[in-house]
Coordinates of C-alpha atoms and ligand atoms in Angstrom, one line a residue:
M952 CA -39.8 -0.6 4.0
A953 CA -42.0 -2.0 6.8
R954 CA -40.3 -2.6 10.1
I955 CA -39.0 -6.1 10.3
E956 CA -39.2 -8.2 13.4
W957 CA -36.1 -10.2 13.9
I958 CA -35.3 -12.9 16.4
T959 CA -31.5 -12.7 17.3
D960 CA -31.6 -13.9 20.9
V961 CA -31.6 -17.6 21.5
E962 CA -33.5 -17.0 24.7
K963 CA -36.5 -15.9 22.6
L964 CA -36.8 -19.2 20.8
P965 CA -39.7 -21.5 21.6
L966 CA -37.3 -24.2 22.8
S967 CA -36.6 -26.0 26.1
E968 CA -34.0 -24.6 28.4
E969 CA -31.9 -27.6 27.6
E970 CA -32.0 -27.0 23.9
K971 CA -31.2 -23.3 24.3
A972 CA -28.2 -24.1 26.5
K973 CA -26.8 -26.3 23.8
I974 CA -27.0 -23.6 21.1
R975 CA -26.1 -20.5 23.0
K976 CA -22.4 -21.0 22.4
V977 CA -23.0 -21.6 18.7
S978 CA -24.7 -18.3 18.2
E979 CA -21.7 -16.6 19.9
F980 CA -19.5 -17.9 17.1
F981 CA -22.0 -17.4 14.1
P982 CA -24.9 -15.2 15.2
M983 CA -28.5 -16.2 14.8
K984 CA -30.9 -14.0 12.8
L985 CA -34.3 -15.0 11.7
T986 CA -37.5 -13.1 10.8
S987 CA -40.7 -13.7 12.7
H988 CA -42.2 -14.7 9.3
Y989 CA -39.7 -17.5 8.9
A990 CA -40.0 -18.6 12.6
K991 CA -43.7 -19.2 11.9
L992 CA -42.8 -21.6 9.1
I993 CA -40.6 -23.7 11.4
D994 CA -42.1 -26.8 13.1
W995 CA -40.7 -26.2 16.6
D996 CA -41.9 -29.5 17.9
N997 CA -39.6 -31.4 15.5
S998 CA -35.9 -31.1 16.3
D999 CA -35.1 -32.4 12.8
D1000 CA -37.3 -29.9 11.0
P1001 CA -35.5 -28.9 7.8
L1002 CA -36.4 -25.2 8.1
R1003 CA -35.1 -25.2 11.7
K1004 CA -31.8 -26.6 10.4
I1005 CA -31.5 -23.8 7.9
A1006 CA -32.0 -21.0 10.4
V1007 CA -31.5 -22.1 13.9
P1008 CA -28.0 -22.8 15.4
F1009 CA -27.2 -26.4 16.3
E1010 CA -24.3 -27.9 18.2
E1011 CA -22.5 -29.6 15.4
E1012 CA -21.6 -26.2 13.9
L1013 CA -18.8 -26.0 16.3
Q1014 CA -17.1 -29.2 14.8
E1015 CA -13.8 -28.4 13.3
W1016 CA -14.2 -28.8 9.5
G1017 CA -13.8 -26.7 6.4
Y1018 CA -12.6 -23.2 5.6
L1019 CA -13.9 -19.6 5.9
D1020 CA -13.3 -18.9 2.2
P1021 CA -13.5 -22.3 0.4
S1022 CA -13.9 -20.9 -3.1
N1023 CA -10.9 -18.5 -2.6
E1024 CA -13.0 -15.4 -3.3
K1025 CA -10.1 -13.4 -2.0
K1026 CA -8.1 -14.3 -5.1
Y1027 CA -10.7 -12.7 -7.4
T1028 CA -11.3 -9.6 -5.3
V1029 CA -10.0 -6.7 -7.4
A1030 CA -11.1 -4.0 -4.9
P1031 CA -12.9 -4.3 -1.5
G1032 CA -16.3 -5.7 -2.3
L1033 CA -15.7 -6.1 -6.0
Q1034 CA -15.0 -9.6 -7.4
H1035 CA -14.2 -10.4 -11.0
K1036 CA -13.6 -14.1 -11.7
Y1037 CA -15.3 -14.9 -15.0
R1038 CA -14.7 -12.6 -17.9
D1039 CA -18.2 -11.3 -18.4
T1040 CA -19.4 -11.3 -14.8
A1041 CA -18.6 -9.0 -11.8
L1042 CA -19.9 -9.2 -8.3
F1043 CA -20.7 -6.2 -6.1
L1044 CA -20.9 -7.2 -2.4
I1045 CA -23.1 -4.3 -1.5
A1046 CA -24.9 -5.5 1.5
P1047 CA -23.2 -6.1 4.9
T1048 CA -26.0 -8.4 6.2
C1049 CA -29.0 -10.5 5.3
L1050 CA -32.7 -10.8 6.1
G1051 CA -31.8 -14.0 8.0
F1052 CA -28.6 -15.9 8.5
C1053 CA -28.5 -19.4 6.9
R1054 CA -26.5 -21.7 9.1
F1055 CA -24.8 -23.2 6.0
C1056 CA -23.8 -19.7 4.6
F1057 CA -20.7 -19.9 2.3
R1058 CA -19.9 -16.3 3.3
K1059 CA -20.5 -16.7 7.0
R1060 CA -17.0 -15.1 7.4
L1061 CA -18.7 -11.8 6.8
F1062 CA -21.0 -12.3 9.8
I1063 CA -18.8 -14.0 12.3
K1064 CA -18.5 -11.6 15.2
E1065 CA -15.0 -12.2 16.4
K1066 CA -13.5 -11.9 12.9
N1067 CA -15.1 -8.6 12.3
I1068 CA -13.8 -8.5 8.8
S1069 CA -17.0 -7.6 6.9
G1070 CA -15.8 -4.0 6.6
N1071 CA -12.9 -5.2 4.4
E1072 CA -15.1 -7.2 2.1
I1073 CA -18.1 -5.0 1.6
L1074 CA -18.2 -2.6 -1.3
L1075 CA -18.0 0.9 0.2
D1076 CA -16.5 2.9 -2.7
L1077 CA -19.3 2.5 -5.2
E1078 CA -17.9 5.0 -7.7
Q1079 CA -14.7 3.1 -7.9
A1080 CA -16.6 0.0 -8.7
F1081 CA -18.7 1.7 -11.4
E1082 CA -15.5 3.0 -13.0
Y1083 CA -14.0 -0.5 -13.0
I1084 CA -17.0 -1.8 -14.9
E1085 CA -16.9 1.1 -17.3
N1086 CA -13.3 0.3 -18.0
H1087 CA -14.0 -3.4 -18.5
K1088 CA -16.2 -3.6 -21.5
E1089 CA -16.2 -7.4 -21.4
V1090 CA -18.4 -7.3 -18.2
N1091 CA -21.9 -7.6 -19.5
N1092 CA -23.6 -8.7 -16.2
V1093 CA -23.2 -7.6 -12.7
L1094 CA -24.4 -9.6 -9.7
L1095 CA -25.4 -7.6 -6.6
T1096 CA -24.8 -9.7 -3.6
G1097 CA -23.4 -9.5 -0.1
G1098 CA -25.2 -10.3 2.2
D1099 CA -28.6 -9.7 0.7
P1100 CA -29.0 -6.6 -1.4
L1101 CA -32.7 -6.4 -0.3
V1102 CA -31.7 -5.4 3.2
L1103 CA -30.7 -2.0 1.7
P1104 CA -33.3 0.7 1.5
T1105 CA -34.9 0.8 -2.0
E1106 CA -33.6 4.3 -2.6
K1107 CA -30.0 3.2 -2.2
L1108 CA -30.5 0.1 -4.3
R1109 CA -32.2 2.2 -6.9
K1110 CA -29.1 4.5 -7.2
V1111 CA -26.9 1.5 -7.8
I1112 CA -29.1 0.0 -10.4
E1113 CA -29.7 3.3 -12.1
R1114 CA -26.0 3.9 -12.3
L1115 CA -25.4 0.4 -13.7
R1116 CA -28.1 0.9 -16.3
S1117 CA -26.1 4.0 -17.5
I1118 CA -23.2 1.7 -18.5
S1119 CA -24.2 0.5 -22.0
H1120 CA -22.3 -2.8 -21.9
V1121 CA -24.0 -4.0 -18.7
N1122 CA -27.0 -6.0 -20.0
I1123 CA -28.0 -8.2 -17.1
I1124 CA -28.2 -7.0 -13.5
R1125 CA -28.7 -9.8 -11.0
I1126 CA -29.9 -9.5 -7.4
G1127 CA -29.0 -12.5 -5.2
T1128 CA -31.6 -12.7 -2.4
K1129 CA -33.2 -15.1 0.0
S1130 CA -35.8 -12.5 0.9
L1131 CA -38.7 -14.3 -0.8
A1132 CA -38.2 -17.1 1.7
Y1133 CA -37.1 -15.1 4.8
Y1134 CA -39.3 -12.0 4.4
P1135 CA -41.4 -11.8 1.2
Q1136 CA -43.1 -8.7 2.7
R1137 CA -39.9 -6.9 1.6
V1138 CA -41.4 -7.1 -1.9
T1139 CA -45.2 -7.1 -1.1
Q1140 CA -45.0 -4.1 1.3
D1141 CA -42.7 -1.9 -0.7
P1142 CA -44.4 -0.6 -3.9
S1143 CA -41.3 1.5 -4.7
L1144 CA -39.1 -1.7 -5.0
V1145 CA -41.5 -3.2 -7.5
E1146 CA -41.7 0.1 -9.4
M1147 CA -37.9 0.3 -9.5
I1148 CA -37.8 -3.2 -11.1
R1149 CA -40.4 -2.2 -13.6
E1150 CA -38.3 0.9 -14.5
F1151 CA -35.0 -0.9 -15.0
S1152 CA -35.9 -4.4 -16.1
L1153 CA -36.0 -3.5 -19.8
P1154 CA -37.2 -5.5 -22.7
D1155 CA -33.6 -5.9 -24.0
K1156 CA -31.8 -5.8 -20.6
R1157 CA -33.5 -7.7 -17.8
I1158 CA -33.1 -7.7 -14.0
Y1159 CA -32.7 -11.2 -12.7
I1160 CA -33.7 -12.1 -9.2
M1161 CA -31.6 -15.0 -8.1
N1162 CA -33.5 -16.7 -5.3
D1163 CA -32.3 -19.2 -2.7
F1164 CA -35.2 -21.5 -1.8
N1165 CA -33.7 -24.7 -0.2
H1166 CA -37.0 -26.5 0.8
P1167 CA -40.5 -26.4 -0.7
R1168 CA -42.0 -25.3 2.7
E1169 CA -40.2 -22.0 2.3
I1170 CA -42.7 -21.1 -0.4
S1171 CA -45.4 -19.3 1.6
D1172 CA -48.6 -17.6 0.4
E1173 CA -46.8 -14.3 0.9
T1174 CA -44.0 -15.6 -1.3
L1175 CA -46.5 -16.3 -4.1
K1176 CA -47.7 -12.7 -4.0
A1177 CA -44.1 -11.4 -4.1
V1178 CA -43.2 -13.7 -7.0
D1179 CA -46.3 -12.6 -8.9
M1180 CA -45.5 -8.9 -8.3
L1181 CA -41.9 -9.3 -9.5
L1182 CA -42.9 -11.3 -12.6
K1183 CA -45.5 -8.7 -13.5
A1184 CA -42.9 -5.9 -13.1
G1185 CA -40.7 -7.6 -15.7
A1186 CA -38.1 -9.4 -13.6
V1187 CA -36.7 -12.8 -14.5
L1188 CA -36.7 -15.2 -11.5
T1189 CA -34.5 -18.2 -11.0
N1190 CA -33.4 -20.3 -8.1
Q1191 CA -30.2 -21.8 -6.7
T1192 CA -29.7 -24.0 -3.7
P1193 CA -27.0 -26.1 -2.1
L1194 CA -27.8 -29.8 -1.6
L1195 CA -27.9 -29.9 2.2
R1196 CA -28.0 -32.9 4.6
G1197 CA -31.1 -32.9 6.6
V1198 CA -32.8 -30.2 4.5
N1199 CA -33.2 -31.4 0.9
D1200 CA -31.0 -34.5 0.7
N1201 CA -33.7 -36.8 -0.6
P1202 CA -35.0 -37.0 -4.1
N1203 CA -38.7 -36.5 -3.1
T1204 CA -38.0 -33.2 -1.3
L1205 CA -35.7 -32.0 -4.1
R1206 CA -38.3 -33.0 -6.7
E1207 CA -41.1 -31.2 -4.9
L1208 CA -38.9 -28.1 -4.7
F1209 CA -38.0 -28.2 -8.4
E1210 CA -41.7 -28.8 -9.4
R1211 CA -43.2 -26.1 -7.1
L1212 CA -40.6 -23.6 -8.3
S1213 CA -41.4 -24.4 -11.9
F1214 CA -45.1 -24.0 -11.3
I1215 CA -44.7 -20.5 -9.8
G1216 CA -42.4 -19.2 -12.5
I1217 CA -38.9 -19.7 -10.9
P1218 CA -36.9 -22.2 -13.0
P1219 CA -34.3 -24.1 -11.0
Y1220 CA -30.9 -22.9 -12.1
Y1221 CA -28.1 -24.4 -10.0
V1222 CA -27.9 -27.0 -7.3
F1223 CA -24.6 -26.6 -5.5
I1224 CA -22.5 -29.3 -3.9
N1225 CA -22.2 -27.7 -0.5
R1226 CA -18.9 -26.0 -0.2
P1227 CA -16.5 -27.1 2.6
V1228 CA -17.3 -24.1 4.7
K1229 CA -16.1 -23.9 8.3
G1230 CA -18.8 -25.5 10.6
N1231 CA -20.8 -27.0 7.8
K1232 CA -19.9 -30.7 8.2
A1233 CA -23.5 -31.5 9.3
F1234 CA -24.8 -30.2 6.0
A1235 CA -22.2 -31.9 3.8
V1236 CA -23.3 -34.6 1.3
P1237 CA -20.6 -36.5 -0.6
V1238 CA -20.4 -35.6 -4.3
E1239 CA -21.4 -39.0 -5.6
E1240 CA -24.4 -39.3 -3.2
A1241 CA -25.4 -35.8 -4.2
L1242 CA -25.4 -36.8 -7.9
T1243 CA -27.5 -39.8 -7.2
I1244 CA -30.1 -37.7 -5.2
F1245 CA -30.1 -35.0 -7.9
E1246 CA -30.6 -37.5 -10.8
N1247 CA -33.4 -39.4 -8.9
A1248 CA -35.1 -36.1 -8.1
K1249 CA -35.4 -35.3 -11.8
I1250 CA -37.1 -38.6 -12.8
G1251 CA -40.6 -38.1 -14.1
I1252 CA -40.7 -34.3 -13.9
S1253 CA -41.2 -31.8 -16.7
G1254 CA -38.2 -30.4 -18.5
L1255 CA -39.0 -27.0 -17.0
A1256 CA -38.6 -28.3 -13.5
E1257 CA -35.4 -30.2 -14.2
R1258 CA -33.3 -27.4 -15.7
A1259 CA -30.8 -27.1 -12.8
K1260 CA -27.2 -28.1 -13.2
L1261 CA -25.4 -29.8 -10.3
V1262 CA -22.2 -27.8 -9.8
M1263 CA -19.3 -27.0 -7.5
S1264 CA -18.3 -23.4 -7.0
H1265 CA -14.6 -24.3 -7.0
A1266 CA -11.8 -21.8 -6.7
T1267 CA -10.9 -22.5 -10.4
G1268 CA -14.5 -22.3 -11.7
K1269 CA -18.0 -23.7 -11.7
I1270 CA -17.5 -27.4 -12.2
E1271 CA -20.5 -29.3 -13.4
V1272 CA -21.0 -32.9 -12.1
V1273 CA -22.1 -34.5 -15.3
G1274 CA -22.5 -38.2 -14.4
M1275 CA -20.8 -41.4 -13.3
D1276 CA -20.5 -45.0 -14.1
E1277 CA -19.2 -47.9 -11.9
E1278 CA -15.6 -46.8 -12.3
N1279 CA -15.4 -43.1 -13.1
I1280 CA -17.1 -39.8 -12.4
Y1281 CA -17.3 -37.1 -15.1
F1282 CA -16.9 -33.3 -14.6
K1283 CA -17.0 -30.3 -16.9
Y1284 CA -16.0 -26.8 -16.4
H1285 CA -19.3 -24.9 -16.9
R1286 CA -17.5 -21.6 -16.1
A1287 CA -13.7 -21.3 -15.7
A1288 CA -11.6 -18.6 -14.2
D1289 CA -8.9 -19.5 -16.7
P1290 CA -10.5 -19.2 -20.2
E1291 CA -8.3 -22.1 -21.2
N1292 CA -10.4 -24.4 -19.0
E1293 CA -13.8 -23.3 -20.3
G1294 CA -15.7 -26.3 -21.4
K1295 CA -13.0 -28.8 -20.4
F1296 CA -14.3 -32.3 -19.7
M1297 CA -12.6 -34.3 -17.0
V1298 CA -12.7 -38.0 -15.9
F1299 CA -11.7 -39.1 -12.4
K1300 CA -11.7 -42.5 -10.6
R1301 CA -14.8 -42.6 -8.3
N1302 CA -14.3 -41.8 -4.7
P1303 CA -17.5 -42.2 -2.6
E1304 CA -15.8 -40.3 0.3
A1305 CA -15.2 -37.2 -1.8
Y1306 CA -16.9 -34.0 -0.6
W1307 CA -15.2 -31.6 -3.0
F1308 CA -13.4 -31.5 -6.3
D1309 CA -10.0 -31.5 -4.6
D1310 CA -10.8 -34.9 -3.2
Y1311 CA -10.5 -36.4 -6.7
T1312 CA -6.8 -36.3 -7.3
E1313 CA -6.1 -39.1 -9.7
K1314 CA -7.3 -37.9 -13.1
V1315 CA -8.0 -40.4 -15.8
A1316 CA -8.5 -38.2 -18.8
E1317 CA -9.1 -34.7 -20.0
F1318 CA -10.9 -33.6 -23.1
S1319 CA -11.2 -30.1 -24.4
F1320 CA -14.3 -29.2 -26.5
K1321 CA -12.5 -26.1 -27.7
D1322 CA -9.7 -28.2 -29.3
N1323 CA -12.2 -30.4 -30.9
L1324 CA -14.2 -27.5 -32.3
A1325 CA -11.0 -26.2 -33.8
K1326 CA -10.5 -29.5 -35.5
V1327 CA -14.1 -29.5 -36.8
S1328 CA -13.8 -26.1 -38.3
Ligands
SF4_1426 S1 -28.9 -15.4 2.3 FE1 -27.0 -16.0 1.3 S2 -25.4 -14.6 2.1 FE2 -27.2 -14.5 3.5 S3 -26.8 -15.9 5.1 FE3 -28.0 -17.0 3.5 S4 -26.5 -18.0 2.2 FE4 -25.4 -16.4 3.4

């Protein structure tokens, strides 16, 4: 892999002394890390630049708000670095860091210096994890995450993927990465990575690259080359993004993101309600406002561009925000940790102040598609 130039010192940013003084303290809490590639995409003259908000510390991060583990990942951690929440999916947290740190990161607990807990949450005993998957035949897809798996040398990643491919019931291997935004050269300058994808993304068992583009300006010319190389190597590409205040919280930006992604071969997959993560208040958009933005963004675009679902990664499952009327809001368990909840449809009284599922307490009705199916058959 080519040597990556990172900027980790606030002093090196092209900002005024006054601006640097304001954010120095923030980077002591949650470190800054951005590539020189990404720094060139930022409009440094605009303090409200969306890409700057994604990657550069800002004062409001120190506001008391949210939790370090809002989705209670701890509960589903079956061994250090190995999570198993949904029956068919397991997560390997194989990378201890990322190509850049997103200020809104839902796993910032792994990178916060003073906590120094990443060692407990990163998968170190790979063989134990492979054995777990071998013993759980219901697991047909494994997500490699962290951190960003593409920080690992290709040789190491290759060993993990090769071993997973030797387990016959693992069909899908997913790689969660923001490298195509932060440092697409990770793909374009490492032929061995593309070769590895070609070797293990098989006609009947694909490798999925789960991207994390939050704003259309993150799609650079180098990104286009990387996408093209991955598609030609046989990978399937998709995108997920949180809906973030000051980044993509207006229908035009979100629409442009959806459309550009669909044009280049990356269908939008999930839009997340931003989790109540510690320090993330400035990114938070209330659920009902987010739904309005999301629905307006989809008006007038092709079906290929509007395939994303709006979801909350809640401790109990992936809850889709389906719609609302004047009185009620409608949710559905898209994935559920408890199989009993799978597909459950729920109606709540509207609450424009709600930022998360837990803020809707007064349930109006519940409807189980499974029960209804049983009646039909
Ligand atoms: S790429 Fe993902 S894991 Fe890494 S900092 Fe961004 S959100 Fe967090």
